[in-house]
Amino acid sequence: MSSLTSAVYPPTLTDAETDHLINIIKDWSAGNGLEIRPPAAVIPAEADPKGIAAINAPVTLFPSPFPRQCFAQGLTVQTTYNELYAAVSRDEKFIEGTVNEVIEGDEFIKNLWAIHQKVKAEGYTQTLSLGLFRSDYMVHHDTNSNPTTFQAKQVEFNTIAASFGGLSYFTSRLHKYLSAREYPLLKNAIPSGMMELPSNNSILGLAAGIETAYHAYPPSDLGHTNCILFLVQDGERNVFDQRHLEYRLAEVAPQVPVFRLAFSEIKKHTSIAGTPKRQLLYHLPHQPGKTFEVAVVYLRAGYGPGDYPDEAAWDARYHIERSLAIKCPTVLTQLAGTKKVQQVLATPPPESEPSIIGQFITSAAVSQVMELSKTFTNIYPMDTSPAGLEARKKALDPKLAEAYVLKPQREGGGNNIYRGAIPAYLKSIPESHWSSYILMELITPPPVSNLILRNGSVEKGGVICELGIYGTCLWDQQTAEIHHNELAGYLLRTKGDKSEEGGVAAGYGCMDSCCLV
Ligand code: ADP
Ligand code: MG
């Protein structure tokens, strides 16, 4: 396989240069908030009983080379993707179809769907819906074409708690800083101005999405001040990533209160007004007499079973869903983001039948739909349809399975089954549950090397990069009107090429930015 760069990249460093760059990055990260709370394995709780420690987020010493045309491809299709997922989330029948496919083996999806059903029965009082989306891609090297080409292929589309927009903004800036100040002074210098580092407005873009939703919510009938509420996980280590969005909101909309509340404390500190509109009221924990009306609820929690340890937690999600607050996301939008939906969208229609995508995005030019479809890779159902039975054969064959990843309907990393592990895994679960998975072809990006600074030490070697493009969308579930549809910057996440998973917070991956080649 050909590499992405002809020169040696990243440049070979002396030990002194490596130590110097480590110190520069440590300070820059602390100075600019490119930080996470430390894992206990790095700073044990006993060593930091007051919880004051923060460490720099794992990050590459250099921006990774990334094909210009793939980066452009991701940017080009994002607003069409926003529109597509807004339309999917409005198509209850379609979502119901995908839910029914997976429900037997998936209690979590079943519970989410039940919440939607319950709120639908009493009637949604809020028709606006906010999406802060991220579409993730890897580079596919097509060696069959002549000349060979690079294409961005979608890994997944995130509709809930799409993270790292806060840190990726600063990672792009860190690498820009290093390219101006440090790389030109290395023994194997990269002269200033030689690297094409695309600008990244992720914090500004995501915060603007939240702010737009806030302004779309009318002044409180009840005489309260409206606010924005971030729902977060207990003990979140990736807290600064979220805080950066808050800080941006404080800058552009200083009069708008923004609060953080643990998902587990929803019922303790919020209530629903006894009015037909069902306003969501937030009672300030340290001053319970003080009440705000929640205009926008932004979920950075609630995407996986871990956030729902008991019935009370499900009840809390229901409580949010039935309220008047604009949800980011609603249950339907969360369900639009399942791997099952992605599989159905990516499955080409039989000859002579119209494309599924075209049914959802009628306003888009045919060329836009074509561009979007080019980002699909092969994804198969694992049901008992002819295509599903074909996929089962592949998944159960140890040799054929090597080219695939098996995915359940889960978010947040660590849930997939890879390659040779697939057959034994399938045999370990009831066959009636197989339909709740999808089988996806593995994307194999061209080899890239880099150095990763993690917990103070540098790891060197082959890496795999995953591009995420953010998009924000505010739409009306009832009228289909789209009030806001924007591109919102990017994320590059990089992992060692020996690791299957790439989650930064989960400890597999690290922050990176693109050096376009
Ligand atoms: P999650 O919702 O848990 O983030 P993903 O579908 O993003 O699930 O998969 C997690 C990780 O697994 C990705 O970040 C990527 O590193 C790897 N992965 C997933 N699908 C593929 C694929 N088709 N080809 C190569 N790697 C993949
Ligand atoms: Mg992912």
Coordinates of C-alpha atoms and ligand atoms in Angstrom, one line a residue:
M1 CA 0.0 0.0 0.0
S2 CA 1.2 3.5 -0.8
S3 CA 1.8 5.9 2.0
L4 CA 0.2 9.3 2.1
T5 CA 3.5 11.2 2.2
S6 CA 6.6 10.8 0.1
A7 CA 8.9 12.5 2.7
V8 CA 9.6 11.0 6.1
Y9 CA 6.7 12.1 8.2
P10 CA 6.6 12.9 11.0
P11 CA 10.2 14.1 10.9
T12 CA 12.6 12.0 13.0
L13 CA 13.2 13.7 16.4
T14 CA 16.2 13.7 18.6
D15 CA 15.5 12.7 22.3
A16 CA 16.1 16.4 23.2
E17 CA 13.6 17.5 20.6
T18 CA 11.0 15.0 21.8
D19 CA 11.4 16.2 25.4
H20 CA 11.2 19.8 24.3
L21 CA 8.0 19.2 22.3
I22 CA 6.4 17.3 25.2
N23 CA 7.0 20.3 27.5
I24 CA 5.7 22.8 25.0
I25 CA 2.5 20.7 24.5
K26 CA 2.0 20.2 28.2
D27 CA 2.0 23.9 28.8
W28 CA 0.0 24.9 25.8
S29 CA -2.6 22.3 26.7
A30 CA -2.9 23.5 30.3
G31 CA -2.9 27.1 29.2
N32 CA -5.6 26.6 26.7
G33 CA -7.8 23.9 28.2
L34 CA -6.9 21.0 26.0
E35 CA -7.4 18.9 29.1
I36 CA -9.2 16.0 30.6
R37 CA -9.7 14.9 34.3
P38 CA -7.1 12.1 34.9
P39 CA -8.0 8.5 34.9
A40 CA -7.5 6.8 38.3
A41 CA -4.7 4.7 36.8
V42 CA -2.7 7.9 36.2
I43 CA -3.6 9.9 39.3
P44 CA -5.3 7.7 42.0
A45 CA -8.1 9.3 44.0
E46 CA -5.9 9.1 47.1
A47 CA -3.4 11.4 45.4
D48 CA -6.0 13.9 44.5
P49 CA -8.7 13.7 47.2
K50 CA -10.0 17.2 46.4
G51 CA -10.4 16.5 42.6
I52 CA -8.2 19.4 41.5
A53 CA -6.1 17.6 38.9
A54 CA -6.4 17.9 35.2
I55 CA -4.0 16.5 32.6
N56 CA -3.5 17.2 29.0
A57 CA -5.7 15.3 26.6
P58 CA -3.8 12.6 24.7
V59 CA -2.7 14.2 21.5
T60 CA -0.4 13.6 18.5
L61 CA 2.9 15.6 18.3
F62 CA 2.2 16.4 14.7
P63 CA -1.0 16.8 12.7
S64 CA -1.6 13.6 10.7
P65 CA -1.5 13.7 6.9
F66 CA -5.1 13.4 5.6
P67 CA -6.2 13.3 1.9
R68 CA -7.5 16.7 0.9
Q69 CA -10.2 15.2 -1.3
C70 CA -11.6 13.1 1.6
F71 CA -11.6 16.1 3.9
A72 CA -13.5 18.1 1.2
Q73 CA -15.9 15.2 0.7
G74 CA -16.8 15.2 4.4
L75 CA -17.4 18.9 4.4
T76 CA -19.4 18.9 1.2
V77 CA -22.0 16.3 2.3
Q78 CA -22.5 17.4 5.9
T79 CA -25.5 19.7 5.4
T80 CA -27.1 17.1 3.2
Y81 CA -26.5 14.6 6.0
N82 CA -28.1 17.0 8.5
E83 CA -31.1 17.2 6.4
L84 CA -31.3 13.4 5.8
Y85 CA -31.2 12.7 9.6
A86 CA -33.7 15.4 10.4
A87 CA -36.0 13.8 7.8
V88 CA -35.4 10.3 9.2
S89 CA -36.1 11.4 12.7
R90 CA -39.5 12.8 11.4
D91 CA -40.4 9.5 9.8
E92 CA -41.8 7.6 12.7
K93 CA -42.9 4.6 10.5
F94 CA -39.4 4.2 9.1
I95 CA -37.9 4.3 12.6
E96 CA -40.4 1.9 13.9
G97 CA -39.5 -0.5 11.1
T98 CA -35.8 -0.4 12.1
V99 CA -36.7 -0.7 15.8
N100 CA -38.8 -3.7 15.2
E101 CA -35.9 -5.4 13.4
V102 CA -33.6 -5.2 16.5
I103 CA -36.1 -5.1 19.4
E104 CA -36.0 -8.8 20.3
G105 CA -32.4 -8.8 21.2
D106 CA -32.2 -5.2 22.5
E107 CA -33.9 -4.1 25.7
F108 CA -32.2 -0.7 25.5
I109 CA -33.7 0.2 22.1
K110 CA -37.0 -1.3 23.3
N111 CA -37.1 1.0 26.3
L112 CA -36.3 4.1 24.2
W113 CA -39.0 3.3 21.8
A114 CA -41.5 2.8 24.7
I115 CA -40.7 6.3 25.9
H116 CA -41.5 7.8 22.5
Q117 CA -44.8 5.8 22.4
K118 CA -45.8 7.0 25.8
V119 CA -45.1 10.7 25.0
K120 CA -46.8 10.4 21.6
A121 CA -49.9 9.1 23.3
E122 CA -50.2 12.2 25.5
G123 CA -49.0 14.4 22.7
Y124 CA -45.6 16.1 22.2
T125 CA -45.8 19.8 23.2
Q126 CA -42.6 20.8 21.5
T127 CA -42.2 20.4 17.7
L128 CA -38.7 21.8 17.4
S129 CA -35.9 19.4 17.5
L130 CA -32.1 20.2 17.7
G131 CA -29.4 18.0 16.3
L132 CA -25.7 18.4 17.1
F133 CA -24.5 15.7 14.7
R134 CA -21.1 14.2 13.9
S135 CA -20.5 12.1 10.8
D136 CA -17.4 9.9 11.2
Y137 CA -15.2 8.7 8.3
M138 CA -12.1 6.7 7.5
V139 CA -10.1 6.9 4.4
H140 CA -10.6 4.1 1.9
H141 CA -7.8 3.5 -0.6
D142 CA -9.4 2.3 -3.8
T143 CA -6.7 0.4 -5.6
N144 CA -9.0 -0.8 -8.3
S145 CA -9.3 2.6 -9.9
N146 CA -6.6 4.0 -12.1
P147 CA -5.0 6.1 -10.8
T148 CA -5.8 4.8 -7.3
T149 CA -8.1 7.1 -5.3
F150 CA -8.8 8.0 -1.7
Q151 CA -12.4 8.1 -0.6
A152 CA -14.0 9.1 2.7
K153 CA -16.2 6.2 3.9
Q154 CA -18.6 6.7 6.8
V155 CA -17.9 4.7 9.9
E156 CA -21.1 5.9 11.7
F157 CA -23.4 8.9 12.1
N158 CA -23.8 10.2 15.7
T159 CA -27.1 11.9 16.7
I160 CA -26.6 11.9 20.5
A161 CA -23.7 13.3 22.7
A162 CA -21.3 13.7 19.7
S163 CA -18.3 14.7 21.7
F164 CA -14.8 16.3 21.2
G165 CA -15.9 19.4 19.4
G166 CA -14.5 21.4 22.4
L167 CA -11.1 19.7 22.4
S168 CA -10.8 19.4 18.6
Y169 CA -11.0 23.1 18.2
F170 CA -8.0 23.5 20.5
T171 CA -6.1 20.6 18.9
S172 CA -6.3 22.3 15.6
R173 CA -4.9 25.4 17.3
L174 CA -2.1 23.5 19.1
H175 CA -0.9 22.1 15.8
K176 CA -1.0 25.5 14.1
Y177 CA 1.0 26.9 17.0
L178 CA 3.6 24.2 16.7
S179 CA 3.8 24.6 13.0
A180 CA 4.6 28.3 13.4
R181 CA 6.8 28.1 16.4
E182 CA 8.4 24.7 16.8
Y183 CA 8.5 22.6 13.7
P184 CA 10.6 25.1 11.8
L185 CA 13.3 24.8 14.5
L186 CA 13.7 21.0 14.4
K187 CA 16.8 19.4 13.0
N188 CA 14.6 18.0 10.3
A189 CA 12.7 21.2 10.0
I190 CA 9.3 21.8 8.5
P191 CA 9.5 25.4 7.3
S192 CA 6.8 27.7 8.5
G193 CA 3.8 27.9 6.1
M194 CA 4.5 24.5 4.5
M195 CA 1.6 22.7 6.1
E196 CA -2.0 23.1 5.1
L197 CA -3.9 23.0 8.3
P198 CA -7.6 23.6 7.8
S199 CA -9.4 26.0 10.1
N200 CA -11.7 24.5 12.6
N201 CA -14.7 26.3 14.1
S202 CA -16.2 23.4 16.0
I203 CA -16.8 25.2 19.3
L204 CA -18.3 28.2 17.6
G205 CA -20.4 26.1 15.4
L206 CA -21.8 23.8 18.0
A207 CA -22.5 26.6 20.5
A208 CA -24.2 28.5 17.7
G209 CA -26.5 25.5 17.1
I210 CA -27.5 25.5 20.8
E211 CA -27.9 29.3 20.8
T212 CA -30.2 29.2 17.8
A213 CA -32.5 26.6 19.5
Y214 CA -32.5 28.8 22.7
H215 CA -33.7 31.8 20.7
A216 CA -36.4 29.7 18.9
Y217 CA -38.0 29.0 22.3
P218 CA -40.5 31.7 23.3
P219 CA -40.2 33.8 26.5
S220 CA -41.5 32.0 29.6
D221 CA -45.3 32.2 30.1
L222 CA -44.6 31.5 33.7
G223 CA -42.4 34.5 34.3
H224 CA -39.1 32.6 34.7
T225 CA -35.8 33.2 33.0
N226 CA -35.1 30.7 30.3
C227 CA -32.0 28.6 30.4
I228 CA -30.0 25.9 28.7
L229 CA -29.4 22.7 30.5
F230 CA -26.5 20.2 29.8
L231 CA -27.3 16.7 31.0
V232 CA -24.0 15.0 31.8
Q233 CA -22.7 11.8 33.3
D234 CA -21.5 11.4 36.9
G235 CA -17.8 11.5 37.1
E236 CA -17.3 12.7 33.5
R237 CA -13.6 13.0 32.8
N238 CA -14.1 14.7 29.4
V239 CA -15.6 17.7 31.2
F240 CA -13.6 20.5 29.6
D241 CA -14.7 19.4 26.1
Q242 CA -18.3 20.2 27.3
R243 CA -17.3 23.3 29.3
H244 CA -15.8 24.9 26.2
L245 CA -19.2 25.0 24.6
E246 CA -20.6 26.6 27.8
Y247 CA -17.8 29.2 27.8
R248 CA -18.5 30.0 24.2
L249 CA -22.2 30.5 25.0
A250 CA -21.2 32.7 28.0
E251 CA -19.2 34.8 25.5
V252 CA -21.8 35.2 22.7
A253 CA -24.9 35.1 24.9
P254 CA -23.8 36.3 28.3
Q255 CA -27.4 36.9 29.5
V256 CA -28.3 33.2 28.9
P257 CA -27.9 31.0 31.9
V258 CA -26.3 27.6 31.2
F259 CA -26.4 24.8 33.8
R260 CA -25.0 21.3 34.1
L261 CA -26.9 18.6 35.7
A262 CA -26.0 14.9 36.2
F263 CA -28.4 12.6 34.4
S264 CA -28.9 10.8 37.6
E265 CA -30.2 13.9 39.3
I266 CA -32.8 15.0 36.8
K267 CA -35.8 14.3 39.0
K268 CA -34.2 15.8 42.0
H269 CA -33.6 19.2 40.5
T270 CA -36.2 19.6 37.7
S271 CA -39.9 19.5 37.6
I272 CA -42.6 19.8 35.0
A273 CA -45.1 22.7 35.3
G274 CA -48.7 21.5 35.7
T275 CA -49.8 23.3 32.5
P276 CA -50.8 21.9 29.2
K277 CA -47.5 22.9 27.8
R278 CA -45.4 21.0 30.4
Q279 CA -42.6 23.5 30.7
L280 CA -39.4 21.9 32.2
L281 CA -38.4 23.8 35.3
Y282 CA -34.9 23.8 36.7
H283 CA -34.4 24.5 40.4
L284 CA -31.0 25.7 41.2
P285 CA -29.5 23.0 43.5
H286 CA -27.6 25.4 45.7
Q287 CA -30.6 27.7 46.0
P288 CA -33.8 25.6 45.4
G289 CA -36.1 28.6 45.6
K290 CA -34.6 29.9 42.4
T291 CA -36.4 28.5 39.3
F292 CA -35.5 28.7 35.6
E293 CA -37.5 27.5 32.6
V294 CA -35.4 25.1 30.4
A295 CA -35.5 26.1 26.7
V296 CA -32.9 23.6 25.5
V297 CA -31.8 20.3 27.0
Y298 CA -28.5 19.1 25.6
L299 CA -27.8 15.5 26.4
R300 CA -24.2 14.4 26.9
A301 CA -25.5 11.4 28.7
G302 CA -28.3 8.9 28.2
Y303 CA -26.8 7.3 25.1
G304 CA -26.1 3.9 26.6
P305 CA -27.5 1.4 29.1
G306 CA -25.0 2.5 31.8
D307 CA -27.0 5.7 32.2
Y308 CA -30.1 3.7 33.0
P309 CA -29.3 1.6 36.0
D310 CA -33.0 1.4 37.1
E311 CA -36.6 2.3 36.3
A312 CA -36.1 5.8 37.9
A313 CA -33.5 6.6 35.3
W314 CA -35.9 5.6 32.5
D315 CA -38.5 7.7 34.1
A316 CA -36.2 10.6 34.2
R317 CA -35.6 10.3 30.4
Y318 CA -39.4 10.2 29.9
H319 CA -39.7 13.3 32.1
I320 CA -37.4 15.2 29.8
E321 CA -39.0 13.8 26.6
R322 CA -42.5 14.9 27.5
S323 CA -41.4 18.4 28.5
L324 CA -41.7 21.5 26.4
A325 CA -37.9 21.9 26.3
I326 CA -36.2 21.6 22.9
K327 CA -34.3 18.4 23.1
C328 CA -30.9 17.7 21.6
P329 CA -31.8 15.0 20.8
T330 CA -35.3 13.7 21.1
V331 CA -35.8 9.9 21.5
L332 CA -36.7 9.7 17.8
T333 CA -33.5 11.5 16.7
Q334 CA -31.5 9.3 19.0
L335 CA -33.1 6.3 17.3
A336 CA -32.4 7.7 13.9
G337 CA -28.7 7.4 14.8
T338 CA -28.6 3.6 15.2
K339 CA -26.4 1.4 13.2
K340 CA -29.5 -0.3 11.9
V341 CA -30.7 2.9 10.4
Q342 CA -27.3 3.5 8.9
Q343 CA -27.4 0.0 7.4
V344 CA -30.8 0.5 5.8
L345 CA -29.8 3.9 4.4
A346 CA -26.5 2.5 3.0
T347 CA -28.1 -0.6 1.4
P348 CA -28.5 0.1 -2.3
P349 CA -32.0 -0.3 -3.7
P350 CA -32.8 -3.2 -6.0
E351 CA -32.6 -2.4 -9.7
S352 CA -35.3 -0.1 -10.9
E353 CA -36.3 1.0 -7.4
P354 CA -35.7 4.6 -6.3
S355 CA -33.0 5.2 -3.6
I356 CA -34.1 5.4 0.0
I357 CA -32.1 8.5 0.5
G358 CA -34.0 10.3 -2.3
Q359 CA -37.2 9.6 -0.4
F360 CA -35.9 11.5 2.6
I361 CA -34.2 14.5 0.9
T362 CA -36.5 15.5 -1.8
S363 CA -35.2 19.1 -1.9
A364 CA -31.6 18.2 -2.5
A365 CA -30.2 18.1 -6.0
V366 CA -29.6 14.6 -7.4
S367 CA -25.8 15.4 -7.3
Q368 CA -25.9 16.0 -3.6
V369 CA -27.6 12.6 -3.0
M370 CA -25.0 11.0 -5.2
E371 CA -22.1 12.6 -3.2
L372 CA -23.6 11.5 0.0
S373 CA -24.1 7.9 -1.2
K374 CA -20.4 7.8 -2.2
T375 CA -19.5 7.9 1.5
F376 CA -21.4 4.6 2.2
T377 CA -19.5 1.3 2.5
N378 CA -21.1 -2.1 2.5
I379 CA -23.2 -2.8 5.6
Y380 CA -25.5 -5.8 5.8
P381 CA -28.4 -6.8 8.0
M382 CA -28.1 -9.9 10.2
D383 CA -31.7 -10.8 9.9
T384 CA -33.3 -13.7 8.0
S385 CA -33.8 -11.8 4.7
P386 CA -31.8 -13.1 1.7
A387 CA -29.2 -10.4 2.3
G388 CA -29.2 -11.2 6.0
L389 CA -28.6 -14.9 5.5
E390 CA -25.8 -14.1 3.1
A391 CA -24.2 -11.9 5.8
R392 CA -24.7 -14.6 8.4
K393 CA -22.6 -16.9 6.3
K394 CA -19.8 -14.4 6.1
A395 CA -20.0 -13.6 9.8
L396 CA -19.8 -17.3 10.8
D397 CA -16.9 -18.2 8.6
P398 CA -13.6 -17.5 10.5
K399 CA -11.8 -16.6 7.2
L400 CA -14.5 -14.4 5.7
A401 CA -15.2 -12.7 9.0
E402 CA -11.7 -11.2 9.0
A403 CA -12.9 -8.4 6.7
Y404 CA -15.8 -7.4 8.9
V405 CA -16.9 -5.7 12.1
L406 CA -20.2 -6.8 13.9
K407 CA -22.0 -3.9 15.6
P408 CA -24.9 -3.8 18.1
Q409 CA -27.1 -0.8 18.4
R410 CA -24.8 1.0 20.9
E411 CA -22.9 4.2 21.2
G412 CA -19.8 5.3 23.0
G413 CA -17.2 2.7 22.1
G414 CA -16.2 -0.7 23.2
N415 CA -19.3 -2.5 22.0
N416 CA -18.2 -3.9 18.6
I417 CA -16.9 -7.3 17.7
Y418 CA -14.1 -7.5 15.3
R419 CA -12.9 -10.0 12.6
G420 CA -12.0 -13.4 13.9
A421 CA -13.9 -12.9 17.1
I422 CA -17.3 -12.7 15.3
P423 CA -18.2 -16.4 14.7
A424 CA -17.6 -17.4 18.4
Y425 CA -19.4 -14.3 19.6
L426 CA -22.5 -15.1 17.5
K427 CA -22.5 -18.7 18.7
S428 CA -22.5 -17.4 22.3
I429 CA -25.8 -15.5 22.0
P430 CA -29.2 -16.7 21.0
E431 CA -29.8 -16.8 17.3
S432 CA -33.0 -14.8 17.7
H433 CA -30.8 -11.9 18.8
W434 CA -28.6 -11.8 15.7
S435 CA -31.0 -9.5 13.9
S436 CA -30.2 -6.7 16.4
Y437 CA -26.7 -6.5 14.9
I438 CA -25.3 -5.3 11.6
L439 CA -22.3 -6.5 9.7
M440 CA -20.0 -3.9 8.3
E441 CA -17.0 -4.1 5.9
L442 CA -13.8 -3.0 7.6
I443 CA -12.3 0.2 6.1
T444 CA -8.6 -0.1 5.8
P445 CA -7.0 3.4 5.7
P446 CA -3.5 3.9 4.2
P447 CA -0.7 3.6 6.7
V448 CA 0.3 6.8 8.6
S449 CA 2.8 7.2 11.4
N450 CA 2.8 9.6 14.2
L451 CA 3.8 10.2 17.8
I452 CA 1.2 10.2 20.6
L453 CA 1.7 12.0 23.9
R454 CA -0.4 10.2 26.4
N455 CA -0.1 10.5 30.2
G456 CA 3.3 12.2 29.8
S457 CA 4.8 9.5 27.7
V458 CA 5.3 9.3 23.9
E459 CA 4.1 6.3 21.9
K460 CA 5.5 6.0 18.4
G461 CA 4.2 4.0 15.4
G462 CA 1.6 3.3 12.9
V463 CA -1.8 5.1 13.4
I464 CA -5.2 5.0 12.0
C465 CA -7.2 8.3 11.7
E466 CA -10.9 8.9 11.8
L467 CA -12.4 12.2 10.7
G468 CA -15.5 13.5 12.3
I469 CA -17.5 16.3 10.7
Y470 CA -19.9 18.2 12.9
G471 CA -23.2 19.6 11.7
T472 CA -26.0 21.4 13.5
C473 CA -29.7 21.4 12.5
L474 CA -32.8 22.8 14.0
W475 CA -36.0 21.6 12.4
D476 CA -39.8 21.3 13.0
Q477 CA -40.9 17.7 13.5
Q478 CA -44.4 18.7 12.3
T479 CA -44.0 21.1 9.4
A480 CA -40.6 19.7 8.3
E481 CA -39.3 23.3 8.1
I482 CA -35.6 23.5 8.6
H483 CA -34.7 26.6 10.6
H484 CA -30.9 26.1 10.7
N485 CA -28.6 23.7 8.9
E486 CA -24.9 24.3 9.3
L487 CA -21.5 22.7 9.1
A488 CA -19.7 23.0 12.4
G489 CA -16.1 22.1 12.2
Y490 CA -14.2 18.9 12.5
L491 CA -12.5 16.3 14.7
L492 CA -9.6 14.1 13.8
R493 CA -9.2 11.1 16.2
T494 CA -6.2 8.9 15.9
K495 CA -5.5 5.5 17.4
G496 CA -2.6 3.1 17.3
D497 CA -3.0 0.7 14.3
K498 CA -3.0 -2.3 16.7
S499 CA -6.2 -1.1 18.4
E500 CA -9.6 -1.8 16.9
E501 CA -11.4 1.0 18.8
G502 CA -10.7 4.7 18.7
G503 CA -12.5 6.4 21.6
V504 CA -10.4 9.1 23.2
A505 CA -12.3 9.2 26.5
A506 CA -12.3 5.4 26.6
G507 CA -8.5 5.5 26.4
Y508 CA -8.1 4.0 23.0
G509 CA -7.4 7.0 20.8
C510 CA -6.1 10.5 20.9
M511 CA -6.8 14.0 19.6
D512 CA -5.3 15.0 16.3
S513 CA -5.8 17.5 13.5
C514 CA -5.5 17.3 9.7
C515 CA -2.5 18.2 7.6
L516 CA -4.0 18.1 4.2
V517 CA -2.0 16.3 1.5
Ligands
ADP1 P1 -19.4 3.7 18.5 O1 -20.8 4.1 18.4 O2 -19.1 2.8 19.7 O3 -18.4 4.8 18.5 P2 -18.4 3.0 15.9 O4 -19.2 2.4 14.8 O5 -17.9 4.4 15.7 O6 -19.1 2.7 17.3 O7 -17.1 2.0 16.1 C1 -16.1 2.2 17.1 C2 -14.7 2.2 16.4 O8 -14.5 1.0 15.7 C3 -14.5 3.3 15.4 O9 -14.1 4.5 16.0 C4 -13.4 2.7 14.5 O10 -12.2 2.9 15.1 C5 -13.8 1.2 14.5 N1 -14.6 0.9 13.4 C6 -16.0 0.9 13.3 N2 -16.4 0.5 12.1 C7 -15.4 0.3 11.3 C8 -15.2 0.0 10.0 N3 -16.2 -0.3 9.1 N4 -13.9 -0.1 9.5 C9 -12.8 0.1 10.3 N5 -13.0 0.4 11.6 C10 -14.2 0.6 12.1
MG2 MG -17.8 6.0 16.9

